Amino acid sequence: MVKFIFITGGVVSSLGKGITAASIGLLLKSRGLSVIHQKFDPYLNVDPGTMNPYQHGEVYVTDDGAETDLDLGHYERFTGAITNRNCNYTSGRIYDAIIKKERRGDYLGGTVQVVPHVTAEICDSIRSVVAPGIDVVICEIGGTVGDIESLPFLEALRLFRLQEGRNNCFFIHVTLVPFLHKAGEVKTKPTQHSVGRLREIGIIPDMLVCRTEVHLDKDVRSKISLFCNVDEEAVVEAMDVANTIYEVPLEFAAQDIDTVIMDALGLRGGRRNLRPWREYVDHVVGAEKEVEIAIVGKYSELLDAYKSIHEALQHAGAANSARVKIRSVAAEEIEQKGAKQVLAGVGGILVPGGFGVRGVEGKILAVKHARENNIPYFGICYGMHMAVIEFGRNVLGLEGADTTENNSSTKHPVIHLMEEQKRVMNLGGTMRLGAFPADLRKGSLVRKVYGKEQISERHRHRYEFNNDYRERYEDAGMVLSGISPNGMLVEIVELRNHPWFIGVQFHPEFKSRPIDPHPLFREFVAASLKNTKEGTEAHRHKGTEEK
Ligand code: GLN
């Protein structure tokens, strides 16, 4: 019998529902249960693939080629489970399915309505992630209770619980308990109101996860329990953590919340084993070295735009006993001030995935700076394209070499549209998406880094290395060290005469896990540390010294 945990949010957004869901997943997994996560996003885009990072942050790509919400990245990083396209539904996707059915005549002349048709479609979507061996589905509802667009989802959950049985569903509401500095006390009223809104819809939460800046004492917990009709042991404190989000599950474990959930759902499991997790957090907290890495992108101010890269760098830092300090650089700033000034002092340079012309020349200058000064360089997708363009222009002397993405009439289209993309008309979901294999060349740096002959990584692109230029690049010292098994597509480039210079057509950041860091990130950070004279002494975090 599969059990379902639903996670809603109240009072304000950005309370960390995703991290809460991921942490609970990890705890249940550590008790021996098999967990799959799912996220519902109430907006009308069919998926986030067509949204810009200001709207949405990073687009997380699954093995099966879905463009999804970045919370799926948290789920995978925390639980190690592999998500798929059914793990993320938007309202747009739900409506899209219904409208297609209506056009086919599937509703047999009936009027199609939010209740019962949209809600039924949502219930079916929840069941779509159930697979043999799964014990628990953890389903997060995006948005905040009270939003108009979340209503059909909440109505569906009420119905779902009725269908599946009260004892098979568990509702967790993540809420804010603010501390009013002037009054010197915490306030429970917003939480009471938020729970009230849920109850109006017919959902009674079984657990409240209370985001707070201060400890909630017993009196506050009893008050919340009493007014919100939730058991006191199910009023959970979620304080801001000091060092890393990976501490959250440890805080939850200390409150035994997995036991509360399992008891309510009648689930049995083994003893919790969080040892590797604890060790990881200790590594992050206790890192003695520090290395600074520049991420040269379009969106220097938007931390969420490169979420998985930030996480992967942190995992890689811990594996090297170092703290990775990220310098977020706007590529356009390099165009104005020059690479030397903007990138002074960094141990390594990373150019992430991207689209379009803005900032491109700055990214190319960053590549040149890394290549000429033996600074470790890691180019991801667009960052690989930039490396190829830079090498073409400045080493091969191919004047005006470019990607046809930005210049369709360039004399040297060293990066160009993939053949299969030429017929594509729609923007949504039409890139080369998901996991594809690559063969690694014997004797190459990547072969050493991965320690294997073939890899599989996740992709999201339309443009590729132009095979007409292969020979010229190879002859001049750019090694095409990863190639698709059919020999057609350059997946990895590296430089022969450089300590660490790798560009990859895929997104390795999606597969890095705290306790299983991605080898490319691990070795990039190692090389960057070396380049910083074994790393500078880390400035110990204030919170660390108290431990
Ligand atoms: N814009 C490039 C392409 O479509 C790179 C995409 C990316 O970096 N994810 O091929």
Tab-separated table of C-alpha atoms in Angstrom, residues 201-414:
chain	number	residue	atom	x	y	z
A	201	ILE	CA	-11.152	23.908	1.880
A	202	GLY	CA	-11.526	20.766	3.929
A	203	ILE	CA	-7.888	19.974	4.650
A	204	ILE	CA	-6.793	19.526	8.240
A	205	PRO	CA	-3.001	19.492	8.486
A	206	ASP	CA	-1.385	16.664	10.421
A	207	MET	CA	1.895	18.490	10.931
A	208	LEU	CA	3.043	22.099	10.943
A	209	VAL	CA	6.602	22.946	10.014
A	210	CYS	CA	7.189	26.388	11.479
A	211	ARG	CA	9.901	28.527	9.905
A	212	THR	CA	11.320	30.771	12.593
A	213	GLU	CA	14.403	32.813	13.436
A	214	VAL	CA	14.239	31.955	17.155
A	215	HIS	CA	13.621	28.749	19.097
A	216	LEU	CA	9.975	28.047	19.754
A	217	ASP	CA	9.535	27.179	23.398
A	218	LYS	CA	7.059	24.677	24.729
A	219	ASP	CA	4.402	27.320	25.418
A	220	VAL	CA	4.437	28.545	21.843
A	221	ARG	CA	4.232	25.025	20.512
A	222	SER	CA	1.295	24.176	22.764
A	223	LYS	CA	-0.455	27.335	21.675
A	224	ILE	CA	0.018	26.506	18.001
A	225	SER	CA	-1.088	22.939	18.688
A	226	LEU	CA	-4.213	24.094	20.489
A	227	PHE	CA	-5.297	26.795	18.054
A	228	CYS	CA	-4.464	24.860	14.923
A	229	ASN	CA	-5.733	21.480	16.071
A	230	VAL	CA	-2.437	19.678	15.475
A	231	ASP	CA	-0.711	17.316	17.943
A	232	GLU	CA	2.025	19.074	19.887
A	233	GLU	CA	4.672	16.579	18.770
A	234	ALA	CA	3.692	17.440	15.200
A	235	VAL	CA	4.470	21.123	15.625
A	236	VAL	CA	7.961	21.192	14.167
A	237	GLU	CA	10.482	23.953	14.490
A	238	ALA	CA	12.423	24.853	11.345
A	239	MET	CA	15.050	27.398	12.345
A	240	ASP	CA	17.284	29.026	9.762
A	241	VAL	CA	20.361	26.762	9.568
A	242	ALA	CA	23.815	28.255	10.018
A	243	ASN	CA	25.971	26.705	7.314
A	244	THR	CA	24.275	24.582	4.705
A	245	ILE	CA	20.794	23.442	3.726
A	246	TYR	CA	21.994	19.883	4.225
A	247	GLU	CA	21.725	20.504	7.975
A	248	VAL	CA	17.941	20.688	7.752
A	249	PRO	CA	17.345	16.916	7.804
A	250	LEU	CA	19.572	16.644	10.868
A	251	GLU	CA	17.477	19.286	12.635
A	252	PHE	CA	14.318	17.406	11.689
A	253	ALA	CA	15.815	14.122	12.858
A	254	ALA	CA	16.533	15.676	16.230
A	255	GLN	CA	12.782	16.316	16.522
A	256	ASP	CA	12.011	12.787	15.383
A	257	ILE	CA	9.558	13.953	12.775
A	258	ASP	CA	9.994	10.862	10.613
A	259	THR	CA	8.679	8.782	13.508
A	260	VAL	CA	5.641	11.035	13.902
A	261	ILE	CA	4.873	10.699	10.189
A	262	MET	CA	5.489	6.945	10.066
A	263	ASP	CA	3.345	6.282	13.124
A	264	ALA	CA	0.474	8.246	11.626
A	265	LEU	CA	0.724	6.391	8.327
A	266	GLY	CA	1.285	2.986	9.910
A	267	LEU	CA	4.692	2.654	8.244
A	268	ARG	CA	7.398	0.482	9.693
A	269	GLY	CA	11.079	1.001	9.056
A	270	GLY	CA	14.537	0.351	10.382
A	271	ARG	CA	16.714	2.576	12.505
A	272	ARG	CA	17.714	5.893	11.046
A	273	ASN	CA	21.187	5.982	9.559
A	274	LEU	CA	22.361	9.484	8.745
A	275	ARG	CA	26.062	8.892	9.276
A	276	PRO	CA	27.288	9.781	5.746
A	277	TRP	CA	25.061	12.827	5.829
A	278	ARG	CA	26.417	14.018	9.150
A	279	GLU	CA	29.937	13.500	7.869
A	280	TYR	CA	29.158	15.586	4.822
A	281	VAL	CA	27.872	18.469	6.945
A	282	ASP	CA	30.974	18.180	9.171
A	283	HIS	CA	33.135	18.452	6.067
A	284	VAL	CA	31.343	21.600	4.940
A	285	VAL	CA	31.473	23.164	8.369
A	286	GLY	CA	35.031	22.138	9.151
A	287	ALA	CA	36.631	22.998	5.790
A	288	GLU	CA	40.031	24.516	6.425
A	289	LYS	CA	40.955	25.644	2.959
A	290	GLU	CA	39.161	28.078	0.737
A	291	VAL	CA	39.063	28.530	-2.993
A	292	GLU	CA	37.289	31.185	-4.986
A	293	ILE	CA	35.572	30.221	-8.230
A	294	ALA	CA	34.135	32.736	-10.671
A	295	ILE	CA	30.853	31.874	-12.338
A	296	VAL	CA	30.674	34.106	-15.399
A	297	GLY	CA	27.055	34.236	-16.484
A	298	LYS	CA	24.294	36.484	-17.638
A	299	TYR	CA	22.606	36.647	-14.255
A	300	SER	CA	25.174	37.497	-11.585
A	301	GLU	CA	22.555	38.693	-9.107
A	302	LEU	CA	20.231	35.710	-9.407
A	303	LEU	CA	21.455	32.920	-7.177
A	304	ASP	CA	18.707	30.532	-8.276
A	305	ALA	CA	19.657	30.778	-11.956
A	306	TYR	CA	22.618	28.436	-11.438
A	307	LYS	CA	21.304	26.546	-8.406
A	308	SER	CA	22.626	23.088	-9.228
A	309	ILE	CA	26.049	24.509	-10.129
A	310	HIS	CA	26.284	26.217	-6.745
A	311	GLU	CA	25.311	22.988	-5.033
A	312	ALA	CA	27.711	20.872	-7.104
A	313	LEU	CA	30.558	23.266	-6.244
A	314	GLN	CA	29.732	22.956	-2.573
A	315	HIS	CA	29.732	19.143	-2.825
A	316	ALA	CA	33.058	19.314	-4.639
A	317	GLY	CA	34.465	21.659	-2.011
A	318	ALA	CA	33.591	19.269	0.807
A	319	ALA	CA	35.251	16.432	-1.105
A	320	ASN	CA	38.415	18.551	-1.206
A	321	SER	CA	38.099	19.695	2.427
A	322	ALA	CA	37.685	23.212	1.135
A	323	ARG	CA	35.073	25.906	1.197
A	324	VAL	CA	34.169	27.120	-2.275
A	325	LYS	CA	33.531	30.816	-2.361
A	326	ILE	CA	31.590	31.822	-5.441
A	327	ARG	CA	32.269	35.084	-7.223
A	328	SER	CA	29.170	35.746	-9.330
A	329	VAL	CA	30.377	37.724	-12.286
A	330	ALA	CA	28.155	39.430	-14.837
A	331	ALA	CA	29.726	38.689	-18.207
A	332	GLU	CA	28.920	42.234	-19.316
A	333	GLU	CA	31.128	43.616	-16.570
A	334	ILE	CA	34.092	41.845	-18.185
A	335	GLU	CA	33.224	43.532	-21.470
A	336	GLN	CA	33.479	46.893	-19.723
A	337	LYS	CA	36.389	46.412	-17.322
A	338	GLY	CA	38.374	43.553	-18.814
A	339	ALA	CA	38.907	39.990	-17.588
A	340	LYS	CA	42.119	40.697	-15.737
A	341	GLN	CA	40.493	43.115	-13.331
A	342	VAL	CA	37.166	41.362	-12.839
A	343	LEU	CA	38.643	37.890	-12.474
A	344	ALA	CA	41.708	38.818	-10.430
A	345	GLY	CA	42.555	36.303	-7.741
A	346	VAL	CA	40.074	33.542	-8.572
A	347	GLY	CA	41.256	29.938	-8.455
A	348	GLY	CA	39.067	28.749	-11.311
A	349	ILE	CA	36.624	30.062	-13.899
A	350	LEU	CA	33.304	28.466	-14.812
A	351	VAL	CA	31.027	29.564	-17.639
A	352	PRO	CA	27.585	27.993	-17.199
A	353	GLY	CA	24.799	27.210	-19.645
A	354	GLY	CA	23.122	30.110	-21.358
A	355	PHE	CA	21.223	31.476	-24.305
A	356	GLY	CA	21.466	34.508	-26.546
A	357	VAL	CA	23.899	37.246	-27.253
A	358	ARG	CA	23.898	39.348	-24.105
A	359	GLY	CA	27.233	39.014	-22.292
A	360	VAL	CA	28.688	36.589	-24.819
A	361	GLU	CA	31.781	38.654	-25.615
A	362	GLY	CA	32.513	38.901	-21.876
A	363	LYS	CA	32.281	35.140	-21.543
A	364	ILE	CA	34.693	34.724	-24.462
A	365	LEU	CA	37.130	37.123	-22.766
A	366	ALA	CA	36.859	35.029	-19.596
A	367	VAL	CA	37.769	31.896	-21.571
A	368	LYS	CA	40.752	33.665	-23.146
A	369	HIS	CA	41.927	34.804	-19.722
A	370	ALA	CA	41.706	31.231	-18.379
A	371	ARG	CA	43.419	29.716	-21.406
A	372	GLU	CA	46.307	32.167	-21.551
A	373	ASN	CA	46.981	32.232	-17.820
A	374	ASN	CA	46.651	28.503	-17.094
A	375	ILE	CA	43.650	29.108	-14.833
A	376	PRO	CA	41.394	26.030	-14.515
A	377	TYR	CA	38.406	26.449	-16.818
A	378	PHE	CA	35.122	24.592	-16.758
A	379	GLY	CA	32.644	25.344	-19.551
A	380	ILE	CA	29.160	23.908	-19.307
A	381	CYS	CA	27.041	23.742	-22.479
A	382	TYR	CA	27.112	27.401	-23.579
A	383	GLY	CA	30.409	27.565	-21.677
A	384	MET	CA	31.745	24.871	-24.011
A	385	HIS	CA	30.481	26.821	-27.025
A	386	MET	CA	32.352	29.878	-25.745
A	387	ALA	CA	35.544	27.844	-25.393
A	388	VAL	CA	35.231	26.619	-28.977
A	389	ILE	CA	34.568	30.126	-30.314
A	390	GLU	CA	37.483	31.600	-28.374
A	391	PHE	CA	39.880	28.929	-29.609
A	392	GLY	CA	38.651	29.407	-33.171
A	393	ARG	CA	39.138	33.156	-33.116
A	394	ASN	CA	42.346	33.455	-31.129
A	395	VAL	CA	44.277	30.250	-31.784
A	396	LEU	CA	43.100	29.133	-35.212
A	397	GLY	CA	42.756	32.703	-36.463
A	398	LEU	CA	39.215	32.103	-37.747
A	399	GLU	CA	38.121	35.694	-37.860
A	400	GLY	CA	34.614	36.288	-36.542
A	401	ALA	CA	34.147	32.612	-35.569
A	402	ASP	CA	30.827	32.337	-33.789
A	403	THR	CA	27.771	30.297	-32.954
A	404	THR	CA	24.920	30.626	-35.420
A	405	GLU	CA	22.698	31.114	-32.369
A	406	ASN	CA	24.005	34.687	-32.251
A	407	ASN	CA	25.291	35.279	-35.766
A	408	SER	CA	23.649	33.352	-38.567
A	409	SER	CA	25.897	34.818	-41.255
A	410	THR	CA	29.278	34.240	-39.620
A	411	LYS	CA	32.036	33.066	-41.966
A	412	HIS	CA	33.072	30.493	-39.395
A	413	PRO	CA	30.050	28.830	-37.769
A	414	VAL	CA	32.161	26.723	-35.386
